[in-house]
Every structure is written in C-alpha cells, then in structure tokens.
Amino acid sequence: MKLYNGLSPNGFRVAAFIQEKGIEIEVETIDVMKGEARAEAHRARNSLGEVPVLALDDGSFLSESVAICRYLEAIYPNNPLMGKSPAEMAKIEMWNRRMEHQIMGPCAQYGSHSIPIFADKIEQIPAYAETQPRAFSKNMQWLDNELADGRTFVAGDFSIADITGMAALMICGFLGELNVPKELSHAQRWVKAVTNRPSFSVFKG
Ligand SMILES: N[C@@H](CCC(=O)N[C@@H](CS)C(=O)NCC(=O)O)C(=O)O
C-alpha cells in the first residue's frame, strides 16, 4: 500500500486519520499548489487529478478521502474512528456529512473561488468567495447550539467527523479570513479539544 498525498484539506483528513489510528503507510508527496495532482502521472492514479489516492497491493487505486478511511478502518479495526455498532456507524456518518457540508464546505468554497491555482479548475466567482466567511460563522453558530449539551466531540467519541472539522480549521488557519466567533463558547471548546490533538499538526512535521 502507498498513499499519494499532499497538503490540502482532504489530504489532511486521511493523514490525520492514519495518525489517529496509529498505523504507518508509505507516503509519496504530491505538491498540490504546484499543480502536481493534475500532472499526467497522477491522473493515471485518479482521473480527477486530486489527492489523496491510496495505491492498493493489487495494483489498483482508491481515491476519495472517506473511501480511503473506510478501507483503512476495515483492515485496521483498532482505534475505531467510524463507529462499532450500526447506530454508532450511522451517527458518525451523519455527523461526517454535516461537518463536510456545513463546516468544511464554506472553507473549501472560499479557497476554490479565491486561490489563483483553482481558476483553471472552476469558474471562480470572487463575490461568492466573499460570502463564505459569513456562511462559516453562521454554520459555526449552528454547531455551537448542537454542542450546548456539553459534549466534547461532535458524534460522541472522537471520530472521523471531528477530523473533517479539523480539516476545515486547518484551511481557516491557512486562509486567515474564516474565524470561529469568540463568543461561541461550545464551538470554541470543540476547537480547543481538536486542535490540541497531535494529529492536528500532521502536516507541520
Ligand atoms: N472528494 C475528494 C476531493 C479531493 C480533492 O478535492 N482534492 C484536492 C485537495 S483538497 C486536490 O487534490 N486538488 C488538486 C487540484 O485541484 O489541483 C476527496 O474527498 O478526496
């Protein structure tokens, strides 16, 4: 097995997942900001020209960060991050989707519509990018309300859903325009809990 990965939100998700599971996988770095994910060599692994991609031992390639995590969870069941019982698995899936759409979404949209390298990939609308910090704050308010029951992590025990939220926080730090409002004490408690985990620094060496 070999992981083709690079500094990026979805790359973070898989890198942090691997660290949290306590497993080791050979990694080849793809420099996303230099456009290496779109090079022919990488498109042969993923026709969408994106990371992360996991090369399996049978010679095939698996892309999509959550699919890669699902595979790793199945072959390395220790330190489960995607739930054990059917109800836990479904709730974590629900929360992962929520964190992806509500929290990571505005960060990713802001980046996609404002970072020059993505102009080749999508039709950038700068005015749309400008709306995303407001969408992020609004959705953080929603998360704050959800966490008002005092729980530390979004879906019970620490899970892939928190990792997806951490990926959003990583982009926020990089972009500097999206912030978790200081007065949202429950959301801030979650931010503190997840950013204190060693896996939050997975890309900082
Ligand atoms: N749905 C995919 C999205 C993968 C994706 O968007 N990858 C981005 C980084 S977050 C990428 O490799 N972009 C390369 C490029 O646009 O050149 C996943 O979850 O893995």
PDB file of C-alpha atoms and ligand atoms in Angstrom:
ATOM      1  CA  MET A   1       0.000   0.000   0.000  1.00  0.00           C
ATOM      2  CA  LYS A   2       1.177   3.511  -0.734  1.00  0.00           C
ATOM      3  CA  LEU A   3      -0.550   6.830  -0.164  1.00  0.00           C
ATOM      4  CA  TYR A   4      -0.185   9.700  -2.633  1.00  0.00           C
ATOM      5  CA  ASN A   5      -0.966  12.725  -0.566  1.00  0.00           C
ATOM      6  CA  GLY A   6      -0.331  16.441  -0.266  1.00  0.00           C
ATOM      7  CA  LEU A   7      -1.024  19.477   1.882  1.00  0.00           C
ATOM      8  CA  SER A   8      -4.745  20.068   1.367  1.00  0.00           C
ATOM      9  CA  PRO A   9      -7.981  19.641   3.350  1.00  0.00           C
ATOM     10  CA  ASN A  10      -8.815  16.199   2.012  1.00  0.00           C
ATOM     11  CA  GLY A  11      -5.175  15.176   2.246  1.00  0.00           C
ATOM     12  CA  PHE A  12      -5.311  16.265   5.882  1.00  0.00           C
ATOM     13  CA  ARG A  13      -8.344  14.092   6.533  1.00  0.00           C
ATOM     14  CA  VAL A  14      -6.541  10.910   5.506  1.00  0.00           C
ATOM     15  CA  ALA A  15      -3.196  11.889   7.088  1.00  0.00           C
ATOM     16  CA  ALA A  16      -4.865  12.705  10.432  1.00  0.00           C
ATOM     17  CA  PHE A  17      -6.983   9.523  10.255  1.00  0.00           C
ATOM     18  CA  ILE A  18      -3.827   7.425   9.782  1.00  0.00           C
ATOM     19  CA  GLN A  19      -2.097   9.153  12.705  1.00  0.00           C
ATOM     20  CA  GLU A  20      -5.122   8.753  14.979  1.00  0.00           C
ATOM     21  CA  LYS A  21      -5.315   5.047  14.138  1.00  0.00           C
ATOM     22  CA  GLY A  22      -1.643   4.652  14.973  1.00  0.00           C
ATOM     23  CA  ILE A  23      -0.757   2.936  11.709  1.00  0.00           C
ATOM     24  CA  GLU A  24       2.048   3.597   9.243  1.00  0.00           C
ATOM     25  CA  ILE A  25       1.706   3.750   5.481  1.00  0.00           C
ATOM     26  CA  GLU A  26       4.321   4.727   2.931  1.00  0.00           C
ATOM     27  CA  VAL A  27       3.571   8.214   1.558  1.00  0.00           C
ATOM     28  CA  GLU A  28       4.628   9.903  -1.680  1.00  0.00           C
ATOM     29  CA  THR A  29       4.102  13.654  -1.507  1.00  0.00           C
ATOM     30  CA  ILE A  30       2.227  15.413  -4.296  1.00  0.00           C
ATOM     31  CA  ASP A  31       2.622  19.210  -4.261  1.00  0.00           C
ATOM     32  CA  VAL A  32      -0.949  20.407  -4.825  1.00  0.00           C
ATOM     33  CA  MET A  33      -0.037  24.110  -5.002  1.00  0.00           C
ATOM     34  CA  LYS A  34       2.492  23.357  -7.769  1.00  0.00           C
ATOM     35  CA  GLY A  35      -0.211  21.533  -9.740  1.00  0.00           C
ATOM     36  CA  GLU A  36       1.377  18.084  -9.355  1.00  0.00           C
ATOM     37  CA  ALA A  37      -2.021  16.494  -8.639  1.00  0.00           C
ATOM     38  CA  ARG A  38      -3.086  17.410 -12.188  1.00  0.00           C
ATOM     39  CA  ALA A  39       0.045  16.008 -13.868  1.00  0.00           C
ATOM     40  CA  GLU A  40      -0.402  13.045 -16.197  1.00  0.00           C
ATOM     41  CA  ALA A  41       1.425  10.707 -13.813  1.00  0.00           C
ATOM     42  CA  HIS A  42      -1.076  11.419 -11.069  1.00  0.00           C
ATOM     43  CA  ARG A  43      -4.119  11.468 -13.374  1.00  0.00           C
ATOM     44  CA  ALA A  44      -3.233   7.853 -14.174  1.00  0.00           C
ATOM     45  CA  ARG A  45      -3.974   7.161 -10.492  1.00  0.00           C
ATOM     46  CA  ASN A  46      -7.047   9.411 -10.232  1.00  0.00           C
ATOM     47  CA  SER A  47      -8.670  10.726 -13.401  1.00  0.00           C
ATOM     48  CA  LEU A  48      -9.913  13.746 -11.407  1.00  0.00           C
ATOM     49  CA  GLY A  49      -6.318  14.805 -10.745  1.00  0.00           C
ATOM     50  CA  GLU A  50      -6.770  15.054  -6.982  1.00  0.00           C
ATOM     51  CA  VAL A  51      -5.240  13.782  -3.766  1.00  0.00           C
ATOM     52  CA  PRO A  52      -5.464  11.697  -1.649  1.00  0.00           C
ATOM     53  CA  VAL A  53      -5.055   8.427  -3.543  1.00  0.00           C
ATOM     54  CA  LEU A  54      -4.247   5.060  -1.979  1.00  0.00           C
ATOM     55  CA  ALA A  55      -2.442   2.506  -4.147  1.00  0.00           C
ATOM     56  CA  LEU A  56      -3.588  -0.956  -3.108  1.00  0.00           C
ATOM     57  CA  ASP A  57      -1.388  -4.042  -3.154  1.00  0.00           C
ATOM     58  CA  ASP A  58      -3.351  -5.487  -6.106  1.00  0.00           C
ATOM     59  CA  GLY A  59      -2.191  -2.539  -8.259  1.00  0.00           C
ATOM     60  CA  SER A  60      -5.495  -0.659  -8.200  1.00  0.00           C
ATOM     61  CA  PHE A  61      -6.053   2.872  -6.881  1.00  0.00           C
ATOM     62  CA  LEU A  62      -8.590   4.165  -4.394  1.00  0.00           C
ATOM     63  CA  SER A  63      -9.462   7.856  -4.269  1.00  0.00           C
ATOM     64  CA  GLU A  64     -11.980   9.883  -2.219  1.00  0.00           C
ATOM     65  CA  SER A  65     -10.774  10.582   1.302  1.00  0.00           C
ATOM     66  CA  VAL A  66     -13.709   8.974   3.111  1.00  0.00           C
ATOM     67  CA  ALA A  67     -13.498   5.820   0.950  1.00  0.00           C
ATOM     68  CA  ILE A  68      -9.796   5.558   1.827  1.00  0.00           C
ATOM     69  CA  CYS A  69     -10.613   5.979   5.529  1.00  0.00           C
ATOM     70  CA  ARG A  70     -13.384   3.376   5.239  1.00  0.00           C
ATOM     71  CA  TYR A  71     -10.904   0.899   3.728  1.00  0.00           C
ATOM     72  CA  LEU A  72      -8.269   1.584   6.404  1.00  0.00           C
ATOM     73  CA  GLU A  73     -10.877   1.267   9.166  1.00  0.00           C
ATOM     74  CA  ALA A  74     -11.892  -2.141   7.791  1.00  0.00           C
ATOM     75  CA  ILE A  75      -8.378  -3.546   7.563  1.00  0.00           C
ATOM     76  CA  TYR A  76      -7.127  -1.910  10.794  1.00  0.00           C
ATOM     77  CA  PRO A  77     -10.112  -2.124  13.164  1.00  0.00           C
ATOM     78  CA  ASN A  78      -8.140  -0.990  16.266  1.00  0.00           C
ATOM     79  CA  ASN A  79      -8.796   2.574  17.478  1.00  0.00           C
ATOM     80  CA  PRO A  80     -12.108   2.778  15.604  1.00  0.00           C
ATOM     81  CA  LEU A  81     -12.909   6.210  14.182  1.00  0.00           C
ATOM     82  CA  MET A  82     -16.031   5.292  12.202  1.00  0.00           C
ATOM     83  CA  GLY A  83     -18.103   3.589  14.911  1.00  0.00           C
ATOM     84  CA  LYS A  84     -18.561  -0.005  16.059  1.00  0.00           C
ATOM     85  CA  SER A  85     -22.315  -0.648  16.304  1.00  0.00           C
ATOM     86  CA  PRO A  86     -24.684   0.013  13.376  1.00  0.00           C
ATOM     87  CA  ALA A  87     -26.160   3.013  15.240  1.00  0.00           C
ATOM     88  CA  GLU A  88     -22.708   4.463  16.007  1.00  0.00           C
ATOM     89  CA  MET A  89     -21.574   3.956  12.428  1.00  0.00           C
ATOM     90  CA  ALA A  90     -24.661   5.680  11.055  1.00  0.00           C
ATOM     91  CA  LYS A  91     -24.444   8.587  13.512  1.00  0.00           C
ATOM     92  CA  ILE A  92     -20.785   9.171  12.729  1.00  0.00           C
ATOM     93  CA  GLU A  93     -21.619   9.043   9.016  1.00  0.00           C
ATOM     94  CA  MET A  94     -24.382  11.606   9.617  1.00  0.00           C
ATOM     95  CA  TRP A  95     -22.013  13.874  11.511  1.00  0.00           C
ATOM     96  CA  ASN A  96     -19.240  13.461   8.993  1.00  0.00           C
ATOM     97  CA  ARG A  97     -21.595  14.590   6.225  1.00  0.00           C
ATOM     98  CA  ARG A  98     -22.774  17.506   8.353  1.00  0.00           C
ATOM     99  CA  MET A  99     -19.220  18.618   9.122  1.00  0.00           C
ATOM    100  CA  GLU A 100     -18.299  18.242   5.453  1.00  0.00           C
ATOM    101  CA  HIS A 101     -21.205  20.328   4.200  1.00  0.00           C
ATOM    102  CA  GLN A 102     -21.727  22.863   6.979  1.00  0.00           C
ATOM    103  CA  ILE A 103     -18.203  23.461   8.289  1.00  0.00           C
ATOM    104  CA  MET A 104     -15.674  22.361   5.677  1.00  0.00           C
ATOM    105  CA  GLY A 105     -17.924  23.478   2.793  1.00  0.00           C
ATOM    106  CA  PRO A 106     -17.642  27.264   3.264  1.00  0.00           C
ATOM    107  CA  CYS A 107     -13.855  26.981   3.799  1.00  0.00           C
ATOM    108  CA  ALA A 108     -13.405  24.888   0.671  1.00  0.00           C
ATOM    109  CA  GLN A 109     -15.675  27.148  -1.396  1.00  0.00           C
ATOM    110  CA  TYR A 110     -13.804  30.226  -0.201  1.00  0.00           C
ATOM    111  CA  GLY A 111     -10.479  28.661  -1.219  1.00  0.00           C
ATOM    112  CA  SER A 112     -11.744  27.306  -4.545  1.00  0.00           C
ATOM    113  CA  HIS A 113     -13.170  30.687  -5.555  1.00  0.00           C
ATOM    114  CA  SER A 114     -10.207  32.793  -4.412  1.00  0.00           C
ATOM    115  CA  ILE A 115      -6.908  30.883  -4.780  1.00  0.00           C
ATOM    116  CA  PRO A 116      -5.436  31.520  -8.270  1.00  0.00           C
ATOM    117  CA  ILE A 117      -4.367  27.914  -8.942  1.00  0.00           C
ATOM    118  CA  PHE A 118      -8.011  26.787  -8.893  1.00  0.00           C
ATOM    119  CA  ALA A 119      -9.003  29.241 -11.664  1.00  0.00           C
ATOM    120  CA  ASP A 120      -8.159  26.519 -14.217  1.00  0.00           C
ATOM    121  CA  LYS A 121     -10.415  24.080 -12.461  1.00  0.00           C
ATOM    122  CA  ILE A 122     -13.603  26.034 -11.793  1.00  0.00           C
ATOM    123  CA  GLU A 123     -15.143  29.287 -12.932  1.00  0.00           C
ATOM    124  CA  GLN A 124     -14.193  31.447  -9.962  1.00  0.00           C
ATOM    125  CA  ILE A 125     -16.722  33.944  -8.665  1.00  0.00           C
ATOM    126  CA  PRO A 126     -14.927  36.289  -6.235  1.00  0.00           C
ATOM    127  CA  ALA A 127     -18.240  37.727  -4.977  1.00  0.00           C
ATOM    128  CA  TYR A 128     -19.297  34.210  -3.985  1.00  0.00           C
ATOM    129  CA  ALA A 129     -15.992  33.692  -2.128  1.00  0.00           C
ATOM    130  CA  GLU A 130     -16.743  36.846  -0.141  1.00  0.00           C
ATOM    131  CA  THR A 131     -19.991  35.349   1.178  1.00  0.00           C
ATOM    132  CA  GLN A 132     -18.298  32.254   2.590  1.00  0.00           C
ATOM    133  CA  PRO A 133     -16.769  33.707   5.802  1.00  0.00           C
ATOM    134  CA  ARG A 134     -20.332  34.763   6.746  1.00  0.00           C
ATOM    135  CA  ALA A 135     -21.676  31.301   5.892  1.00  0.00           C
ATOM    136  CA  PHE A 136     -18.914  29.776   8.012  1.00  0.00           C
ATOM    137  CA  SER A 137     -19.786  31.942  11.047  1.00  0.00           C
ATOM    138  CA  LYS A 138     -23.477  31.141  10.658  1.00  0.00           C
ATOM    139  CA  ASN A 139     -22.810  27.414  10.457  1.00  0.00           C
ATOM    140  CA  MET A 140     -20.471  27.636  13.450  1.00  0.00           C
ATOM    141  CA  GLN A 141     -23.383  29.153  15.366  1.00  0.00           C
ATOM    142  CA  TRP A 142     -25.374  26.032  14.425  1.00  0.00           C
ATOM    143  CA  LEU A 143     -22.522  23.812  15.681  1.00  0.00           C
ATOM    144  CA  ASP A 144     -22.341  25.840  18.895  1.00  0.00           C
ATOM    145  CA  ASN A 145     -26.047  25.184  19.530  1.00  0.00           C
ATOM    146  CA  GLU A 146     -25.536  21.484  18.857  1.00  0.00           C
ATOM    147  CA  LEU A 147     -22.638  21.288  21.327  1.00  0.00           C
ATOM    148  CA  ALA A 148     -24.528  23.188  24.046  1.00  0.00           C
ATOM    149  CA  ASP A 149     -25.234  19.831  25.760  1.00  0.00           C
ATOM    150  CA  GLY A 150     -21.575  19.874  26.855  1.00  0.00           C
ATOM    151  CA  ARG A 151     -20.199  17.034  24.736  1.00  0.00           C
ATOM    152  CA  THR A 152     -16.573  17.340  23.678  1.00  0.00           C
ATOM    153  CA  PHE A 153     -16.711  15.744  20.228  1.00  0.00           C
ATOM    154  CA  VAL A 154     -19.407  16.069  17.618  1.00  0.00           C
ATOM    155  CA  ALA A 155     -20.581  12.441  17.393  1.00  0.00           C
ATOM    156  CA  GLY A 156     -19.760  11.083  20.874  1.00  0.00           C
ATOM    157  CA  ASP A 157     -16.222   9.683  20.989  1.00  0.00           C
ATOM    158  CA  PHE A 158     -13.589  11.339  18.790  1.00  0.00           C
ATOM    159  CA  SER A 159     -14.286  10.267  15.203  1.00  0.00           C
ATOM    160  CA  ILE A 160     -13.741  10.960  11.525  1.00  0.00           C
ATOM    161  CA  ALA A 161     -16.429  13.656  11.838  1.00  0.00           C
ATOM    162  CA  ASP A 162     -14.113  15.646  14.131  1.00  0.00           C
ATOM    163  CA  ILE A 163     -11.244  15.079  11.689  1.00  0.00           C
ATOM    164  CA  THR A 164     -13.364  16.609   8.918  1.00  0.00           C
ATOM    165  CA  GLY A 165     -13.949  19.626  11.150  1.00  0.00           C
ATOM    166  CA  MET A 166     -10.209  19.795  11.881  1.00  0.00           C
ATOM    167  CA  ALA A 167      -9.548  19.899   8.121  1.00  0.00           C
ATOM    168  CA  ALA A 168     -11.812  22.957   7.969  1.00  0.00           C
ATOM    169  CA  LEU A 169      -9.931  24.611  10.835  1.00  0.00           C
ATOM    170  CA  MET A 170      -6.653  23.880   9.064  1.00  0.00           C
ATOM    171  CA  ILE A 171      -7.895  25.721   5.940  1.00  0.00           C
ATOM    172  CA  CYS A 172      -9.177  28.589   8.098  1.00  0.00           C
ATOM    173  CA  GLY A 173      -5.682  28.988   9.555  1.00  0.00           C
ATOM    174  CA  PHE A 174      -4.205  28.952   6.063  1.00  0.00           C
ATOM    175  CA  LEU A 175      -6.680  31.396   4.527  1.00  0.00           C
ATOM    176  CA  GLY A 176      -6.937  33.704   7.537  1.00  0.00           C
ATOM    177  CA  GLU A 177     -10.389  35.030   6.548  1.00  0.00           C
ATOM    178  CA  LEU A 178     -12.599  32.486   8.297  1.00  0.00           C
ATOM    179  CA  ASN A 179     -12.782  32.564  12.065  1.00  0.00           C
ATOM    180  CA  VAL A 180     -14.778  30.818  14.755  1.00  0.00           C
ATOM    181  CA  PRO A 181     -16.539  33.676  16.587  1.00  0.00           C
ATOM    182  CA  LYS A 182     -15.012  34.078  20.070  1.00  0.00           C
ATOM    183  CA  GLU A 183     -18.396  34.230  21.822  1.00  0.00           C
ATOM    184  CA  LEU A 184     -19.379  30.728  20.652  1.00  0.00           C
ATOM    185  CA  SER A 185     -18.158  29.029  23.815  1.00  0.00           C
ATOM    186  CA  HIS A 186     -19.304  25.498  22.915  1.00  0.00           C
ATOM    187  CA  ALA A 187     -17.792  25.647  19.440  1.00  0.00           C
ATOM    188  CA  GLN A 188     -14.629  27.105  20.968  1.00  0.00           C
ATOM    189  CA  ARG A 189     -14.487  24.182  23.433  1.00  0.00           C
ATOM    190  CA  TRP A 190     -14.584  21.788  20.490  1.00  0.00           C
ATOM    191  CA  VAL A 191     -11.931  23.823  18.621  1.00  0.00           C
ATOM    192  CA  LYS A 192      -9.638  23.643  21.659  1.00  0.00           C
ATOM    193  CA  ALA A 193     -10.176  19.892  22.081  1.00  0.00           C
ATOM    194  CA  VAL A 194      -9.432  19.018  18.459  1.00  0.00           C
ATOM    195  CA  THR A 195      -6.607  21.471  17.818  1.00  0.00           C
ATOM    196  CA  ASN A 196      -4.781  20.141  20.899  1.00  0.00           C
ATOM    197  CA  ARG A 197      -4.586  16.667  19.381  1.00  0.00           C
ATOM    198  CA  PRO A 198      -1.169  15.772  17.902  1.00  0.00           C
ATOM    199  CA  SER A 199      -2.920  14.799  14.641  1.00  0.00           C
ATOM    200  CA  PHE A 200      -3.914  18.444  14.076  1.00  0.00           C
ATOM    201  CA  SER A 201      -0.221  19.096  13.379  1.00  0.00           C
ATOM    202  CA  VAL A 202       0.138  16.162  10.988  1.00  0.00           C
ATOM    203  CA  PHE A 203       1.265  18.427   8.150  1.00  0.00           C
ATOM    204  CA  LYS A 204       3.574  20.512  10.308  1.00  0.00           C
ATOM    205  CA  GLY A 205       6.046  17.663  10.579  1.00  0.00           C
TER     206      GLY A 205
HETATM  207  N1  LIG B   1     -13.906  14.329  -2.821  1.00  0.00           N
HETATM  208  C1  LIG B   1     -12.471  14.228  -2.862  1.00  0.00           C
HETATM  209  C2  LIG B   1     -11.913  15.609  -3.092  1.00  0.00           C
HETATM  210  C3  LIG B   1     -10.416  15.591  -3.336  1.00  0.00           C
HETATM  211  C4  LIG B   1      -9.899  16.989  -3.573  1.00  0.00           C
HETATM  212  O1  LIG B   1     -10.674  17.955  -3.785  1.00  0.00           O
HETATM  213  N2  LIG B   1      -8.585  17.126  -3.546  1.00  0.00           N
HETATM  214  C5  LIG B   1      -7.975  18.415  -3.728  1.00  0.00           C
HETATM  215  C6  LIG B   1      -7.271  18.842  -2.459  1.00  0.00           C
HETATM  216  S1  LIG B   1      -8.405  19.033  -1.128  1.00  0.00           S
HETATM  217  C7  LIG B   1      -6.926  18.300  -4.823  1.00  0.00           C
HETATM  218  O2  LIG B   1      -6.203  17.352  -4.875  1.00  0.00           O
HETATM  219  N3  LIG B   1      -6.845  19.306  -5.702  1.00  0.00           N
HETATM  220  C8  LIG B   1      -5.808  19.316  -6.677  1.00  0.00           C
HETATM  221  C9  LIG B   1      -6.027  20.370  -7.724  1.00  0.00           C
HETATM  222  O3  LIG B   1      -7.114  20.941  -7.769  1.00  0.00           O
HETATM  223  O4  LIG B   1      -5.078  20.597  -8.446  1.00  0.00           O
HETATM  224  C10 LIG B   1     -11.954  13.601  -1.569  1.00  0.00           C
HETATM  225  O5  LIG B   1     -12.690  13.594  -0.573  1.00  0.00           O
HETATM  226  O6  LIG B   1     -10.834  13.083  -1.526  1.00  0.00           O
END
